[in-house]
Every structure is written in C-alpha cells, then in structure tokens.
Amino acid sequence: MIKRKTYSFQGGDILDIEEYHDGRYGAPGLKRMKRRKATKEDMLRVNKWNKEKRCRQRLLQYFKETDLFLTWTYSIEERPPDMQTALKDFRRSIAKVRRAYRKRGYELFWIRNIEQGTKGAWHIHLIVNEIGDSASIVQKAWDHGGTWITEIKRSKFYDEDFMKLACYMTKDKNTIEQKKDGTEGKPRIKESSYNTSKNMPLPDPHEDKLRRWKKEVKPKKGYYIARIWEGINPKTGYKYRRCTMIRLNRRI
C-alpha cells in the first residue's frame, strides 16, 4: 500500500508532500530493492532527517524569508564553562526579547542551536520573526559578545523550501561538512543543543492511499515544485519521495 501525507503551511500557500510504501502489502508499479537490516549509520541518518524535517516545517509555517537569521557570539572572557551555563545565558536573553515583543503587541517565534566548536568557541544561531525593530531588540538582549544579523533571504543558507537553513540550524557533533573538492572534512562541533519556542505546533497532515507509484510528480494547479527528492528506505527496500510545492504569486 502506498501512502501520501500532505502538510499544508501558511494557509495553503506551501504544500509539503510525502509518498511512501508502508511495508505491509505489495505495491503495484513500485519496484522493491533488496531489503537489509538498518545499520547504526542508517538510524543516525533517519534521526537527522526527522529533526531537519520538523525544523524545516516550522520554518515553512511560522517564518518568512524577510525574518531574521542571527548569531550571538561569546567574547573569549565570557565563554561559558559548559552547556548548562550557555543554556542559562540563552534563557535570560531570549526572555528579554520576548518581553520586548509583548510590549509591542507581538508574539515571539524562535528556533535556535547552541554550539561549542571543537576549538572551544561558543555561539548561538537564532531565527526570530521580524516585527520592525527586531534587530535592535536582539542586540540589546545579548551582553556576552557580538551579534551578527541578516534577513533569511540574504543568508547563504536560504532556499525556497528552507532545506539549507534547516540543515544548518540542526547541526550536531555528527555533522561532517564537505570540503570544496567534495571530500569529507572533520567534525567542527563538539557539543550542541537544538530547540524551538513552544508556541509553534505543527499541523497534522492529510493522508491518502494511492493505487500505484507514479514515476513523475506534476505540480498541483496553481503551484510550482520548489524541490523534489527520492530515496530508498533501508528497512522496507521501497522508494520514498518528498516534494514541496509553493503557490504561484503568493504574497510574502
């Protein structure tokens, strides 16, 4: 049996679609690869993907390309001794930001990742919704070092379905970046802590059952395909597909 899950974001302007075989029955039109036991690396890959997926979907639902992507850095003398101290620093600072937003009549949405590099430096990557003077608010809220700020659309991690940004925001000690020549580099993160504000629930998907696996995906009327990719589930041996569609001429 082939299933399709459709997530609707931003009032239907963005559709995130997953198609996969549930593994219990035969699948007409869907060739099965040889099934194998999932390895530790497979499980790490799945866990990584699920974290990236939830981050990306929250970005799609609650943020726009004009919102802010920023980094709070630590000066050398202010570096925290451990993650618990860094978490306390973040909580105090984000509380200041939240109070400033409420004073102006806005709700704060945030996604963050606290990172300690392998060479000992600490910093916090943070995404917040723009309310007009957000840059000034986040700068005043942080007193442990510098603040680097840009709009999401102006960062090198921006793409239409927020995939690059989600991957960047969910980095951890297992993340290995590729060098310019395509070879694998060394891990650059010793420790990390990813989290989001609690006021960003994700919508439940609409589920459909499909009779056959379609070789080609066509955009829904009034939409275009921003990204599509396929893979093989190592547990079931069947293909899976993920696709993001965006409404034509949607308002940003």
mmCIF file of C-alpha atoms in Angstrom, residues 4-244:
data_model
loop_
_atom_site.group_PDB
_atom_site.id
_atom_site.type_symbol
_atom_site.label_atom_id
_atom_site.label_comp_id
_atom_site.label_asym_id
_atom_site.label_seq_id
_atom_site.Cartn_x
_atom_site.Cartn_y
_atom_site.Cartn_z
ATOM 1 C CA ARG A 4 0.652 10.071 0.759
ATOM 2 C CA LYS A 5 0.862 12.662 3.538
ATOM 3 C CA THR A 6 0.205 16.284 2.639
ATOM 4 C CA TYR A 7 1.144 19.036 5.089
ATOM 5 C CA SER A 8 -0.367 22.478 4.445
ATOM 6 C CA PHE A 9 1.521 25.583 5.629
ATOM 7 C CA GLN A 10 0.944 29.347 5.505
ATOM 8 C CA GLY A 11 -2.787 28.953 4.820
ATOM 9 C CA GLY A 12 -2.210 26.514 1.969
ATOM 10 C CA ASP A 13 0.446 28.589 0.201
ATOM 11 C CA ILE A 14 3.005 25.823 0.803
ATOM 12 C CA LEU A 15 2.386 22.079 0.499
ATOM 13 C CA ASP A 16 4.859 19.517 1.818
ATOM 14 C CA ILE A 17 4.119 16.064 0.426
ATOM 15 C CA GLU A 18 5.493 12.644 1.410
ATOM 16 C CA GLU A 19 4.829 9.443 -0.537
ATOM 17 C CA TYR A 20 5.988 6.051 0.692
ATOM 18 C CA HIS A 21 5.149 2.358 0.903
ATOM 19 C CA ASP A 22 4.004 1.246 4.363
ATOM 20 C CA GLY A 23 5.827 -2.107 4.017
ATOM 21 C CA ARG A 24 2.870 -4.384 4.784
ATOM 22 C CA TYR A 25 1.482 -5.180 1.341
ATOM 23 C CA GLY A 26 2.533 -5.435 -2.258
ATOM 24 C CA ALA A 27 2.964 -2.213 -4.182
ATOM 25 C CA PRO A 28 1.710 -2.172 -7.803
ATOM 26 C CA GLY A 29 4.078 -0.289 -10.043
ATOM 27 C CA LEU A 30 6.734 0.059 -7.350
ATOM 28 C CA LYS A 31 9.912 -1.977 -7.715
ATOM 29 C CA ARG A 32 11.379 -3.180 -4.451
ATOM 30 C CA MET A 33 15.100 -3.125 -3.754
ATOM 31 C CA LYS A 34 16.769 -5.816 -1.688
ATOM 32 C CA ARG A 35 15.786 -5.459 1.951
ATOM 33 C CA ARG A 36 18.580 -5.182 4.504
ATOM 34 C CA LYS A 37 18.981 -4.645 8.217
ATOM 35 C CA ALA A 38 19.223 -0.985 9.177
ATOM 36 C CA THR A 39 22.694 -0.068 10.427
ATOM 37 C CA LYS A 40 23.672 2.420 13.126
ATOM 38 C CA GLU A 41 24.557 4.872 10.370
ATOM 39 C CA ASP A 42 21.092 4.370 8.844
ATOM 40 C CA MET A 43 19.434 5.176 12.172
ATOM 41 C CA LEU A 44 21.588 8.287 12.645
ATOM 42 C CA ARG A 45 20.621 9.374 9.148
ATOM 43 C CA VAL A 46 16.909 8.838 9.861
ATOM 44 C CA ASN A 47 17.075 10.709 13.177
ATOM 45 C CA LYS A 48 18.957 13.544 11.471
ATOM 46 C CA TRP A 49 16.383 13.725 8.705
ATOM 47 C CA ASN A 50 13.445 13.761 11.154
ATOM 48 C CA LYS A 51 14.993 16.644 13.104
ATOM 49 C CA GLU A 52 15.693 18.560 9.894
ATOM 50 C CA LYS A 53 12.154 17.859 8.679
ATOM 51 C CA ARG A 54 10.483 19.236 11.808
ATOM 52 C CA CYS A 55 12.757 22.287 11.756
ATOM 53 C CA ARG A 56 12.057 22.918 8.073
ATOM 54 C CA GLN A 57 8.311 22.551 8.526
ATOM 55 C CA ARG A 58 8.292 25.035 11.418
ATOM 56 C CA LEU A 59 10.243 27.425 9.226
ATOM 57 C CA LEU A 60 7.654 26.961 6.466
ATOM 58 C CA GLN A 61 4.726 27.515 8.828
ATOM 59 C CA TYR A 62 5.922 30.320 11.078
ATOM 60 C CA PHE A 63 8.645 32.227 9.210
ATOM 61 C CA LYS A 64 9.142 34.165 6.003
ATOM 62 C CA GLU A 65 12.275 35.000 4.030
ATOM 63 C CA THR A 66 12.263 38.528 5.476
ATOM 64 C CA ASP A 67 12.574 37.269 9.076
ATOM 65 C CA LEU A 68 15.925 37.370 10.867
ATOM 66 C CA PHE A 69 18.743 34.847 11.000
ATOM 67 C CA LEU A 70 21.307 35.869 13.606
ATOM 68 C CA THR A 71 24.232 34.622 15.664
ATOM 69 C CA TRP A 72 25.036 35.555 19.233
ATOM 70 C CA THR A 73 28.765 35.135 19.821
ATOM 71 C CA TYR A 74 30.797 34.979 23.027
ATOM 72 C CA SER A 75 33.875 37.066 23.698
ATOM 73 C CA ILE A 76 36.784 34.922 24.943
ATOM 74 C CA GLU A 77 36.453 36.081 28.543
ATOM 75 C CA GLU A 78 32.680 35.413 28.523
ATOM 76 C CA ARG A 79 32.820 31.850 27.193
ATOM 77 C CA PRO A 80 30.662 29.505 29.301
ATOM 78 C CA PRO A 81 32.312 26.547 31.072
ATOM 79 C CA ASP A 82 29.597 24.106 29.957
ATOM 80 C CA MET A 83 26.305 23.740 28.066
ATOM 81 C CA GLN A 84 24.164 24.319 31.166
ATOM 82 C CA THR A 85 25.686 27.776 31.581
ATOM 83 C CA ALA A 86 25.164 28.539 27.885
ATOM 84 C CA LEU A 87 21.508 27.466 28.220
ATOM 85 C CA LYS A 88 21.061 29.857 31.158
ATOM 86 C CA ASP A 89 22.606 32.687 29.133
ATOM 87 C CA PHE A 90 20.223 31.962 26.277
ATOM 88 C CA ARG A 91 17.132 31.765 28.501
ATOM 89 C CA ARG A 92 17.905 35.106 30.132
ATOM 90 C CA SER A 93 18.483 36.796 26.782
ATOM 91 C CA ILE A 94 15.501 35.297 24.953
ATOM 92 C CA ALA A 95 13.293 36.300 27.908
ATOM 93 C CA LYS A 96 14.352 39.918 27.314
ATOM 94 C CA VAL A 97 13.465 39.562 23.626
ATOM 95 C CA ARG A 98 10.081 38.023 24.463
ATOM 96 C CA ARG A 99 9.220 40.850 26.876
ATOM 97 C CA ALA A 100 10.136 43.445 24.248
ATOM 98 C CA TYR A 101 7.910 41.707 21.674
ATOM 99 C CA ARG A 102 4.966 41.530 24.099
ATOM 100 C CA LYS A 103 5.396 45.205 24.981
ATOM 101 C CA ARG A 104 4.942 45.962 21.274
ATOM 102 C CA GLY A 105 1.936 43.617 20.970
ATOM 103 C CA TYR A 106 3.676 40.755 19.125
ATOM 104 C CA GLU A 107 4.267 37.077 19.767
ATOM 105 C CA LEU A 108 7.853 35.824 19.538
ATOM 106 C CA PHE A 109 8.699 32.725 17.496
ATOM 107 C CA TRP A 110 12.234 31.372 17.651
ATOM 108 C CA ILE A 111 14.455 28.460 16.598
ATOM 109 C CA ARG A 112 17.966 28.139 17.999
ATOM 110 C CA ASN A 113 21.041 25.953 18.153
ATOM 111 C CA ILE A 114 23.734 26.470 20.781
ATOM 112 C CA GLU A 115 27.096 25.199 19.530
ATOM 113 C CA GLN A 116 30.506 24.635 21.049
ATOM 114 C CA GLY A 117 33.183 24.232 18.409
ATOM 115 C CA THR A 118 35.950 21.656 18.577
ATOM 116 C CA LYS A 119 38.399 24.501 19.290
ATOM 117 C CA GLY A 120 36.416 25.737 22.304
ATOM 118 C CA ALA A 121 34.472 28.703 20.891
ATOM 119 C CA TRP A 122 30.751 29.061 21.670
ATOM 120 C CA HIS A 123 27.950 30.729 19.709
ATOM 121 C CA ILE A 124 24.171 30.601 19.337
ATOM 122 C CA HIS A 125 22.412 30.533 15.961
ATOM 123 C CA LEU A 126 18.928 32.020 16.263
ATOM 124 C CA ILE A 127 15.962 32.666 13.960
ATOM 125 C CA VAL A 128 13.259 35.135 15.062
ATOM 126 C CA ASN A 129 10.251 36.705 13.383
ATOM 127 C CA GLU A 130 10.766 40.318 12.307
ATOM 128 C CA ILE A 131 8.428 42.899 13.899
ATOM 129 C CA GLY A 132 10.060 46.130 12.705
ATOM 130 C CA ASP A 133 12.838 46.775 15.203
ATOM 131 C CA SER A 134 13.819 43.171 15.935
ATOM 132 C CA ALA A 135 17.489 43.781 15.121
ATOM 133 C CA SER A 136 17.754 46.406 17.837
ATOM 134 C CA ILE A 137 15.886 44.178 20.322
ATOM 135 C CA VAL A 138 18.112 41.128 19.886
ATOM 136 C CA GLN A 139 21.288 43.208 20.019
ATOM 137 C CA LYS A 140 20.291 44.844 23.303
ATOM 138 C CA ALA A 141 19.278 41.474 24.789
ATOM 139 C CA TRP A 142 22.747 39.912 24.386
ATOM 140 C CA ASP A 143 25.662 41.138 26.521
ATOM 141 C CA HIS A 144 28.169 38.252 26.292
ATOM 142 C CA GLY A 145 29.763 39.202 22.971
ATOM 143 C CA GLY A 146 28.745 40.270 19.480
ATOM 144 C CA THR A 147 25.571 39.912 17.402
ATOM 145 C CA TRP A 148 25.590 39.143 13.677
ATOM 146 C CA ILE A 149 22.236 39.726 11.918
ATOM 147 C CA THR A 150 20.816 39.322 8.423
ATOM 148 C CA GLU A 151 17.489 38.597 6.759
ATOM 149 C CA ILE A 152 16.955 34.919 5.983
ATOM 150 C CA LYS A 153 16.773 35.709 2.256
ATOM 151 C CA ARG A 154 20.204 37.375 2.377
ATOM 152 C CA SER A 155 21.951 34.480 4.128
ATOM 153 C CA LYS A 156 23.901 31.853 2.205
ATOM 154 C CA PHE A 157 21.627 29.183 3.697
ATOM 155 C CA TYR A 158 18.420 30.428 2.064
ATOM 156 C CA ASP A 159 16.420 28.438 -0.453
ATOM 157 C CA GLU A 160 12.689 28.397 -1.165
ATOM 158 C CA ASP A 161 11.778 25.370 0.939
ATOM 159 C CA PHE A 162 14.163 26.278 3.801
ATOM 160 C CA MET A 163 16.049 22.991 3.425
ATOM 161 C CA LYS A 164 19.543 24.513 3.637
ATOM 162 C CA LEU A 165 18.628 26.588 6.669
ATOM 163 C CA ALA A 166 17.040 23.636 8.476
ATOM 164 C CA CYS A 167 20.163 21.532 7.882
ATOM 165 C CA TYR A 168 22.352 24.348 9.183
ATOM 166 C CA MET A 169 20.231 25.002 12.269
ATOM 167 C CA THR A 170 20.180 21.333 13.321
ATOM 168 C CA LYS A 171 23.923 20.631 13.069
ATOM 169 C CA ASP A 172 25.444 18.469 15.816
ATOM 170 C CA LYS A 173 28.640 16.587 16.643
ATOM 171 C CA ASN A 174 27.854 14.012 13.942
ATOM 172 C CA THR A 175 27.634 16.637 11.194
ATOM 173 C CA ILE A 176 30.528 16.473 8.748
ATOM 174 C CA GLU A 177 30.765 19.231 6.167
ATOM 175 C CA GLN A 178 32.180 18.652 2.718
ATOM 176 C CA LYS A 179 35.278 20.455 1.517
ATOM 177 C CA LYS A 180 35.307 22.431 -1.730
ATOM 178 C CA ASP A 181 36.873 19.452 -3.511
ATOM 179 C CA GLY A 182 33.972 17.213 -2.426
ATOM 180 C CA THR A 183 35.866 15.215 0.196
ATOM 181 C CA GLU A 184 34.685 14.967 3.808
ATOM 182 C CA GLY A 185 36.130 17.348 6.374
ATOM 183 C CA LYS A 186 36.492 16.892 10.103
ATOM 184 C CA PRO A 187 33.601 17.447 12.558
ATOM 185 C CA ARG A 188 33.586 21.080 13.733
ATOM 186 C CA ILE A 189 31.081 20.803 16.600
ATOM 187 C CA LYS A 190 31.936 19.325 19.986
ATOM 188 C CA GLU A 191 28.505 19.819 21.545
ATOM 189 C CA SER A 192 25.186 21.345 20.536
ATOM 190 C CA SER A 193 21.670 21.978 21.842
ATOM 191 C CA TYR A 194 18.788 22.493 19.381
ATOM 192 C CA ASN A 195 15.366 23.765 20.441
ATOM 193 C CA THR A 196 12.380 25.894 19.391
ATOM 194 C CA SER A 197 9.830 28.054 21.161
ATOM 195 C CA LYS A 198 6.844 26.061 22.461
ATOM 196 C CA ASN A 199 4.244 28.131 20.617
ATOM 197 C CA MET A 200 4.892 26.534 17.210
ATOM 198 C CA PRO A 201 2.822 23.335 16.883
ATOM 199 C CA LEU A 202 2.867 21.608 13.509
ATOM 200 C CA PRO A 203 -0.400 20.855 11.663
ATOM 201 C CA ASP A 204 -1.499 17.259 11.188
ATOM 202 C CA PRO A 205 -1.132 16.018 7.607
ATOM 203 C CA HIS A 206 -3.942 14.954 5.303
ATOM 204 C CA GLU A 207 -3.470 11.267 4.441
ATOM 205 C CA ASP A 208 -4.387 9.497 1.189
ATOM 206 C CA LYS A 209 -3.924 5.936 -0.087
ATOM 207 C CA LEU A 210 -2.613 5.587 -3.640
ATOM 208 C CA ARG A 211 -3.176 2.701 -6.012
ATOM 209 C CA ARG A 212 0.111 2.987 -7.836
ATOM 210 C CA TRP A 213 3.509 4.650 -7.540
ATOM 211 C CA LYS A 214 3.709 7.461 -10.107
ATOM 212 C CA LYS A 215 7.031 7.799 -11.886
ATOM 213 C CA GLU A 216 6.664 11.546 -12.290
ATOM 214 C CA VAL A 217 5.232 14.191 -9.978
ATOM 215 C CA LYS A 218 3.283 17.049 -11.516
ATOM 216 C CA PRO A 219 2.569 20.283 -9.637
ATOM 217 C CA LYS A 220 -0.914 20.896 -8.343
ATOM 218 C CA LYS A 221 -2.807 23.513 -10.356
ATOM 219 C CA GLY A 222 -1.737 26.978 -9.247
ATOM 220 C CA TYR A 223 1.518 25.713 -7.667
ATOM 221 C CA TYR A 224 5.090 25.066 -8.740
ATOM 222 C CA ILE A 225 7.551 22.463 -7.412
ATOM 223 C CA ALA A 226 10.266 24.059 -5.292
ATOM 224 C CA ARG A 227 12.062 20.815 -4.520
ATOM 225 C CA ILE A 228 11.618 17.085 -5.046
ATOM 226 C CA TRP A 229 13.812 14.212 -3.965
ATOM 227 C CA GLU A 230 13.616 10.426 -3.704
ATOM 228 C CA GLY A 231 15.419 7.711 -1.790
ATOM 229 C CA ILE A 232 15.278 4.079 -0.716
ATOM 230 C CA ASN A 233 14.040 3.093 2.741
ATOM 231 C CA PRO A 234 16.713 0.646 4.006
ATOM 232 C CA LYS A 235 14.171 -1.166 6.173
ATOM 233 C CA THR A 236 11.447 -1.814 3.582
ATOM 234 C CA GLY A 237 13.564 -1.654 0.439
ATOM 235 C CA TYR A 238 10.982 0.584 -1.238
ATOM 236 C CA LYS A 239 11.279 4.077 -2.667
ATOM 237 C CA TYR A 240 10.038 7.151 -0.834
ATOM 238 C CA ARG A 241 9.509 10.635 -2.191
ATOM 239 C CA ARG A 242 9.282 14.120 -0.690
ATOM 240 C CA CYS A 243 8.093 17.177 -2.558
ATOM 241 C CA THR A 244 7.494 20.825 -1.683
#
